[in-house]
PDB file of C-alpha atoms in Angstrom:
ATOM      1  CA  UNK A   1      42.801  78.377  58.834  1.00 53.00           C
ATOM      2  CA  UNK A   2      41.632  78.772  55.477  1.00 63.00           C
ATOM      3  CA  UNK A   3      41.089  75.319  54.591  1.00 76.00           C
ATOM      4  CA  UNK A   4      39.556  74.413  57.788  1.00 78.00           C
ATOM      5  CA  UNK A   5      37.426  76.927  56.862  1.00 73.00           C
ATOM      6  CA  UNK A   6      36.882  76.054  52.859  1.00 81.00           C
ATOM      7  CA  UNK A   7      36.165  72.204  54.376  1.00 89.00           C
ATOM      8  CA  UNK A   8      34.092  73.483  57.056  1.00 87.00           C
ATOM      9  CA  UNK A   9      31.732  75.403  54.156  1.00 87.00           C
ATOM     10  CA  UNK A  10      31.425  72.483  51.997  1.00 91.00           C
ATOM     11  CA  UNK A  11      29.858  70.115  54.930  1.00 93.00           C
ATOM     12  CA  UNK A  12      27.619  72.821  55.787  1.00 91.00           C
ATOM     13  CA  UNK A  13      26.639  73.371  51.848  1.00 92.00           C
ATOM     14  CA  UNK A  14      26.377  69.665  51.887  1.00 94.00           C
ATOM     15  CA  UNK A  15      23.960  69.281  54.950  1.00 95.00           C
ATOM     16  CA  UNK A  16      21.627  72.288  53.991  1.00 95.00           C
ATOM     17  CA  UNK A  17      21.791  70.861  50.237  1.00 95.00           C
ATOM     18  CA  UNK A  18      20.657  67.446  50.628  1.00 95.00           C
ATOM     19  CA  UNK A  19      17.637  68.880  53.504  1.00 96.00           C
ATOM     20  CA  UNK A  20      16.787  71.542  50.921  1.00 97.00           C
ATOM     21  CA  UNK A  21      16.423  69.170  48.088  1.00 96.00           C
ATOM     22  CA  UNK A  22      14.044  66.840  50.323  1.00 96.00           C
ATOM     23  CA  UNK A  23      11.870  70.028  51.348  1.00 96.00           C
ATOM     24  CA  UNK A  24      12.166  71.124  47.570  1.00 96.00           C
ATOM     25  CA  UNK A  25      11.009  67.660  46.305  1.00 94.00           C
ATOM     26  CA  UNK A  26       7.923  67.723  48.813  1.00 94.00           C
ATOM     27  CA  UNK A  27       6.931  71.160  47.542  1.00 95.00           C
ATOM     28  CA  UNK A  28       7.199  70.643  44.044  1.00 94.00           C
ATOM     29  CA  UNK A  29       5.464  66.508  44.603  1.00 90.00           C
ATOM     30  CA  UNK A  30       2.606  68.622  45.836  1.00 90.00           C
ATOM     31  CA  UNK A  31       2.530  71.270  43.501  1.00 90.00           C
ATOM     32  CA  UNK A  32       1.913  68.606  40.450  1.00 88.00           C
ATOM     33  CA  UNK A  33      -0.012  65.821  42.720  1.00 85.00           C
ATOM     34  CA  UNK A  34       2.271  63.873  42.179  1.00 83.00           C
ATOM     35  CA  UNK A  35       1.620  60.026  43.233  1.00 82.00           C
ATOM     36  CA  UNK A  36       2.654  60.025  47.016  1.00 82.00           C
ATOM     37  CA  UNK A  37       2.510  55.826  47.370  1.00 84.00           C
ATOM     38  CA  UNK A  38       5.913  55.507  45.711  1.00 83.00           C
ATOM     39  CA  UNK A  39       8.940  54.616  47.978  1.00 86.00           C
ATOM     40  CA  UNK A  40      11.066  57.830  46.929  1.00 86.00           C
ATOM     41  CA  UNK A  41       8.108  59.957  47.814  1.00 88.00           C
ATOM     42  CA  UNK A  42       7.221  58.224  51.358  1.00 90.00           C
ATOM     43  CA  UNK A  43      11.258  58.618  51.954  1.00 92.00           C
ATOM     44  CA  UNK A  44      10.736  62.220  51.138  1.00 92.00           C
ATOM     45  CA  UNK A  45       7.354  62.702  53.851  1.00 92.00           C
ATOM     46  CA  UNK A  46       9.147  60.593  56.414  1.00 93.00           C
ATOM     47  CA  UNK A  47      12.308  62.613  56.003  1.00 95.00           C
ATOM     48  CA  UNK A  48      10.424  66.361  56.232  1.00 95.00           C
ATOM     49  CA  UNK A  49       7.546  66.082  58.584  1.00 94.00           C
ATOM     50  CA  UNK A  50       9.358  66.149  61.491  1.00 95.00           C
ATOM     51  CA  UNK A  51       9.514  69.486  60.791  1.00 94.00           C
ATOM     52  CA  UNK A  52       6.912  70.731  58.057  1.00 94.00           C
ATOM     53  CA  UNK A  53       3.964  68.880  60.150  1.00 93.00           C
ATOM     54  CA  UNK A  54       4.261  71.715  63.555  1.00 93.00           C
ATOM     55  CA  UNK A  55       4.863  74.421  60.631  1.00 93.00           C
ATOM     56  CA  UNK A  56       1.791  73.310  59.109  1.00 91.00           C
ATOM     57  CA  UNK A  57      -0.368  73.969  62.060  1.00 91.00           C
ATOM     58  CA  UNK A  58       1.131  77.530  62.214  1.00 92.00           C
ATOM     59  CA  UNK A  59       1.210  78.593  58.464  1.00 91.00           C
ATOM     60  CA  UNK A  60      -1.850  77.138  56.422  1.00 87.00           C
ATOM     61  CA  UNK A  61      -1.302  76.434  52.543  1.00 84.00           C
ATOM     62  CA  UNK A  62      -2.928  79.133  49.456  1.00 86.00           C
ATOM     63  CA  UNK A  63      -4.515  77.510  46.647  1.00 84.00           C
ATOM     64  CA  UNK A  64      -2.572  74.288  46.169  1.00 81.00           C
ATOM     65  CA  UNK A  65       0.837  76.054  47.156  1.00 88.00           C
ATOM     66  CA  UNK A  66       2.357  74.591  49.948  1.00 91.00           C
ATOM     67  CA  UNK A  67       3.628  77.704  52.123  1.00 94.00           C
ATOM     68  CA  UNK A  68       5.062  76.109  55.086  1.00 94.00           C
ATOM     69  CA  UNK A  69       7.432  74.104  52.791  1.00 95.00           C
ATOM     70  CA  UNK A  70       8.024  77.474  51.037  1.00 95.00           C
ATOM     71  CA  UNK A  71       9.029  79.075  54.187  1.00 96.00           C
ATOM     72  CA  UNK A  72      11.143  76.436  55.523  1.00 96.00           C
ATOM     73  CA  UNK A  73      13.466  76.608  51.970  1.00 97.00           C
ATOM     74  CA  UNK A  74      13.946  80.488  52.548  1.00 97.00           C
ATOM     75  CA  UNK A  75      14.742  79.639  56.062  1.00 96.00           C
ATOM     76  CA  UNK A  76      17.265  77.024  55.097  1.00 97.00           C
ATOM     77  CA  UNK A  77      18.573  78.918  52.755  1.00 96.00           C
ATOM     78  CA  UNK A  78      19.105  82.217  54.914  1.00 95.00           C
ATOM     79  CA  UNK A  79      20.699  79.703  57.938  1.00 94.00           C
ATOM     80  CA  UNK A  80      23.302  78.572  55.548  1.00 94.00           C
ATOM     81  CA  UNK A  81      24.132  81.803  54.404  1.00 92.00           C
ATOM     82  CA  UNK A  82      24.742  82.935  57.492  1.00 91.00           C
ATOM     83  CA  UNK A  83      26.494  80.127  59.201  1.00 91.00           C
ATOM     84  CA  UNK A  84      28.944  79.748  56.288  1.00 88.00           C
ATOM     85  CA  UNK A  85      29.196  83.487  56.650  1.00 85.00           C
ATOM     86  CA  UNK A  86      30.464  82.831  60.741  1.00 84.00           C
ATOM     87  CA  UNK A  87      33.060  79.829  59.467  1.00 81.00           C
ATOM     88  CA  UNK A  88      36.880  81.488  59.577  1.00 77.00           C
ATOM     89  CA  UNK A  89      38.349  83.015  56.718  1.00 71.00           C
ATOM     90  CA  UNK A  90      38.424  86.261  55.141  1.00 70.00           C
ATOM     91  CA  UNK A  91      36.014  85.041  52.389  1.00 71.00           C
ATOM     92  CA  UNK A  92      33.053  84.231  54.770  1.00 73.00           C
ATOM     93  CA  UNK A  93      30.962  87.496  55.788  1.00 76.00           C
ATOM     94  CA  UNK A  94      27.301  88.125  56.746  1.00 79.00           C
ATOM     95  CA  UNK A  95      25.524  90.174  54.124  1.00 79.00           C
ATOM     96  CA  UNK A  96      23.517  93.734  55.436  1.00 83.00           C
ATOM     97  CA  UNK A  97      19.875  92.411  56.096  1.00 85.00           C
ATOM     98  CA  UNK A  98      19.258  93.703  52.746  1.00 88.00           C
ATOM     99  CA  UNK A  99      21.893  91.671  50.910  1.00 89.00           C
ATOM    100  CA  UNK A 100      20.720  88.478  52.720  1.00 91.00           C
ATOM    101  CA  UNK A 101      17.288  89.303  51.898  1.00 94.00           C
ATOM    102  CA  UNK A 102      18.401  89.467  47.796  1.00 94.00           C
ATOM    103  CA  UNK A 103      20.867  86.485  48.430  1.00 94.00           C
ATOM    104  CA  UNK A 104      18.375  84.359  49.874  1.00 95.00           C
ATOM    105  CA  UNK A 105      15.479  84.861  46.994  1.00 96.00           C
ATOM    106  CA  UNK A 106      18.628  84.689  44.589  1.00 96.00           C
ATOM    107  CA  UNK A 107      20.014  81.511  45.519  1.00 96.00           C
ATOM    108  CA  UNK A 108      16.433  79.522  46.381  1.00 96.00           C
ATOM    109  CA  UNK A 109      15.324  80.534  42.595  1.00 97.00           C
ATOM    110  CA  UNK A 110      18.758  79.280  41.747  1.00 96.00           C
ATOM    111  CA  UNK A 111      18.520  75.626  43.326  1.00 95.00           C
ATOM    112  CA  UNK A 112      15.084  75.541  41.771  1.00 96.00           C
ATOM    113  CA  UNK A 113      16.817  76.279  38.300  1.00 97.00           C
ATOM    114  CA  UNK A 114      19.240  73.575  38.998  1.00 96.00           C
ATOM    115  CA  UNK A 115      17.457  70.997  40.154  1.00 96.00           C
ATOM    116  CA  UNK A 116      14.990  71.159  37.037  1.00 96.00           C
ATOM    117  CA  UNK A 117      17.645  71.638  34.613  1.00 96.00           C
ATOM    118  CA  UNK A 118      19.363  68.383  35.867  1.00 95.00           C
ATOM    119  CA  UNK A 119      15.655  66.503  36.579  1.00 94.00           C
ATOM    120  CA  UNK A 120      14.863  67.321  32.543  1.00 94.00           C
ATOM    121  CA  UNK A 121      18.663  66.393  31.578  1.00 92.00           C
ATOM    122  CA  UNK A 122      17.949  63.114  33.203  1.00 90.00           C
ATOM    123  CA  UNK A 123      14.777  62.581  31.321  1.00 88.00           C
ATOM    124  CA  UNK A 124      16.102  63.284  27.930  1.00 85.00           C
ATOM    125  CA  UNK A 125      18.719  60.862  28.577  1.00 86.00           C
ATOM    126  CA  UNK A 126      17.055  58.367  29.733  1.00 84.00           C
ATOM    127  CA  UNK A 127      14.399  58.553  26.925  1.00 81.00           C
ATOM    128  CA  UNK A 128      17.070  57.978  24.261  1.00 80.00           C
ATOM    129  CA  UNK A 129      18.983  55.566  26.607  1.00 79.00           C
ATOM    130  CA  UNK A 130      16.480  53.203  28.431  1.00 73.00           C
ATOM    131  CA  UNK A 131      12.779  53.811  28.020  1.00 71.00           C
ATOM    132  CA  UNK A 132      11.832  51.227  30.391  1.00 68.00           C
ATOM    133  CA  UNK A 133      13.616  53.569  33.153  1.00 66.00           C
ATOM    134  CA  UNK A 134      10.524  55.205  33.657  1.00 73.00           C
ATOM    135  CA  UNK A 135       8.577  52.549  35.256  1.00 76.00           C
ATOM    136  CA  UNK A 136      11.532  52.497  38.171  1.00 78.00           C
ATOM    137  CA  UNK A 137      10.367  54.723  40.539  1.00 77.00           C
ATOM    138  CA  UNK A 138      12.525  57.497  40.532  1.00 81.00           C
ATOM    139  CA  UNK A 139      11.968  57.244  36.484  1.00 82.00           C
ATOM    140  CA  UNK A 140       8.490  58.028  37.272  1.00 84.00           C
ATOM    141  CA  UNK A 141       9.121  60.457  39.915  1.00 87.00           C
ATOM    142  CA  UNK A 142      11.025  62.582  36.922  1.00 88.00           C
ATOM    143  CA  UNK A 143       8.092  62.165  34.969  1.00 89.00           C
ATOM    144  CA  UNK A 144       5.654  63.115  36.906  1.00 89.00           C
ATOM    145  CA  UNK A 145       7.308  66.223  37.901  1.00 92.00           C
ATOM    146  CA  UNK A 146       8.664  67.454  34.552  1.00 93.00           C
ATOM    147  CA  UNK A 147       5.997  66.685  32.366  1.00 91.00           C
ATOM    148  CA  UNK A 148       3.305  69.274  33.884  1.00 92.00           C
ATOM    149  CA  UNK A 149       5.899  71.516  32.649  1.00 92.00           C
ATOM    150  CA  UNK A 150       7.100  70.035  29.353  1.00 92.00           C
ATOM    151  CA  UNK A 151       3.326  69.313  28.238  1.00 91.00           C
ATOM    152  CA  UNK A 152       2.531  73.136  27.635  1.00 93.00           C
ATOM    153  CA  UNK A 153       5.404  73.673  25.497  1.00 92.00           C
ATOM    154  CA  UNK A 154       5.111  70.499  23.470  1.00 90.00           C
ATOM    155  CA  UNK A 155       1.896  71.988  22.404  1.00 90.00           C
ATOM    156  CA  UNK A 156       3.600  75.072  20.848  1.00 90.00           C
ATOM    157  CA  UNK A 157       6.494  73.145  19.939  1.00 86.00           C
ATOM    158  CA  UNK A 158       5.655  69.429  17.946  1.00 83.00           C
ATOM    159  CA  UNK A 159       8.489  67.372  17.639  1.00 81.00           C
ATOM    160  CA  UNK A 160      11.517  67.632  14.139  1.00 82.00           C
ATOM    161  CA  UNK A 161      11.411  64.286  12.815  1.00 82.00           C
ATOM    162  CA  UNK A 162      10.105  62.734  15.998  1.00 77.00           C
ATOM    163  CA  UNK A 163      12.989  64.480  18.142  1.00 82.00           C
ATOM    164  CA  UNK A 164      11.212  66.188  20.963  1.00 85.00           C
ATOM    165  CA  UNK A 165      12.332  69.706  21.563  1.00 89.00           C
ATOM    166  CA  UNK A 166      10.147  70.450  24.329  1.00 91.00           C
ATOM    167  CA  UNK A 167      13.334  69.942  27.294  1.00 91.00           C
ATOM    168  CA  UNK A 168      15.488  72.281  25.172  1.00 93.00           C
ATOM    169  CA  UNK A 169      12.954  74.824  25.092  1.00 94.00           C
ATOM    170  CA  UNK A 170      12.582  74.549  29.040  1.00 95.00           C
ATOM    171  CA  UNK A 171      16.343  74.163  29.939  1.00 96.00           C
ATOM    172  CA  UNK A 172      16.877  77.739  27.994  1.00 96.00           C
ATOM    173  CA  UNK A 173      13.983  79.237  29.868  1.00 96.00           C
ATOM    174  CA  UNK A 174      15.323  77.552  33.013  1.00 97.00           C
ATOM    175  CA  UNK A 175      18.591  80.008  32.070  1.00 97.00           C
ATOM    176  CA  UNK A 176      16.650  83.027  31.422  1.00 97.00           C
ATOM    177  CA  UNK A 177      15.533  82.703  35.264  1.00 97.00           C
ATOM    178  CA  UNK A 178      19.339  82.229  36.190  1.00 97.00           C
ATOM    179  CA  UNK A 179      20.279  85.085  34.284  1.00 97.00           C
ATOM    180  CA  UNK A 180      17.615  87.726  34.290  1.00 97.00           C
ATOM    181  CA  UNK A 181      16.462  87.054  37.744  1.00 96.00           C
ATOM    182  CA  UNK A 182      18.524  85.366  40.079  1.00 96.00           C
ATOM    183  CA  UNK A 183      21.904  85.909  39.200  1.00 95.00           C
ATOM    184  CA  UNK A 184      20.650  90.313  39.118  1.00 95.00           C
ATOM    185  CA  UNK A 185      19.283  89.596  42.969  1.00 95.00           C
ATOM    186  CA  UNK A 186      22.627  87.053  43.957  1.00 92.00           C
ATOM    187  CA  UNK A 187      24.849  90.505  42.351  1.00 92.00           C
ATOM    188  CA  UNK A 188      22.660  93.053  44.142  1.00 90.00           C
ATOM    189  CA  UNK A 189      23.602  91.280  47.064  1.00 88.00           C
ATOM    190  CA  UNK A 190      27.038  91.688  46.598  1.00 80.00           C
ATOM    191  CA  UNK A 191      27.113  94.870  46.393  1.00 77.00           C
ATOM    192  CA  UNK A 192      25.409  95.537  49.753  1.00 72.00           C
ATOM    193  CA  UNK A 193      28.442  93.314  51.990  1.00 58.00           C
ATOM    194  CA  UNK A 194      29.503  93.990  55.468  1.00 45.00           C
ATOM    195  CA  UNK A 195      33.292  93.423  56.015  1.00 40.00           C
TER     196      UNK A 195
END
């Protein structure tokens, strides 16, 4: 039973995952007004209004911060949590509502972390690599939502001999979110199981 289960848990990490990063992506597009005419970004509105639109109606936005989209990733994030914590096997539980409280916030900062530290990755490399990879689309999807963030700490930080230290800087403050924040509330969790 344990594999069914272990194969069972990575289709439903899978499912939630790819929904979560659409939801994610229409959050953050927002959050940095982004350009919305681009095919990745109409994919992404098609993709989440079926479901954002009627939350929209119920649970208005607060200065520029989209809350229904906000809401609907702590959702997600709680229904996974809890259906991989139904699946067979004795390594699949239901945290105390406490615990799923802390494991919720923890894991949500967590795939924010992730996804920026592999959005900036992919810019760095594709500055040294190919340049003209920013024009594609998705290139200037990545741009358009890293560089609110990078520009700030290029000011503080100029460039060593024209190498651009700006992403390093972020992915390390990226970590001190994993570590000081979200892995604490992930291990609080933990300790508050139900067997």
């Amino acid at each position: 039973m344990g594999h069914i289960g272990d194969f069972l848990e990575f289709i439903v990490k899978l499912v939630f995952w790819l929904y979560m990063l659409l939801v994610m992506l229409r959050f953050l597009l927002q959050l940095v007004r982004a350009n919305f005419h681009t095919p990745v970004a109409q994919f992404v509105i098609t993709a989440t209004n079926p479901v954002l639109r009627p939350l929209r109606r119920v649970i208005p936005g607060l200065g520029g911060i989209d809350l229904a989209a906000l809401i609907l990733l702590f959702v997600l994030q709680l229904g996974e949590i809890v259906l991989i914590g139904l699946l067979p096997g004795p390594q699949h539980h239901i945290p105390s509502s406490p615990g799923l409280f802390l494991l919720t916030i923890g894991l949500l900062i967590d795939q924010f972390v992730f996804f920026y530290i592999v959005s900036i990755t992919v810019q760095a490399i594709l500055s040294w690599v190919n340049p003209v990879a920013f024009h594609h689309p998705i290139g200037s999807l990545i741009l358009q939502l890293n560089e609110p963030l990078l520009r700030p700490i290029r000011s503080k930080f100029k460039p060593i001999n024209g190498f651009d230290i700006s992403p390093l800087i972020f992915i390390v403050m990226l970590m001190a979110v994993h570590y000081l924040i979200a892995a604490p509330l992930i291990d609080a969790a933990a300790l508050t199981r139900l067997r």
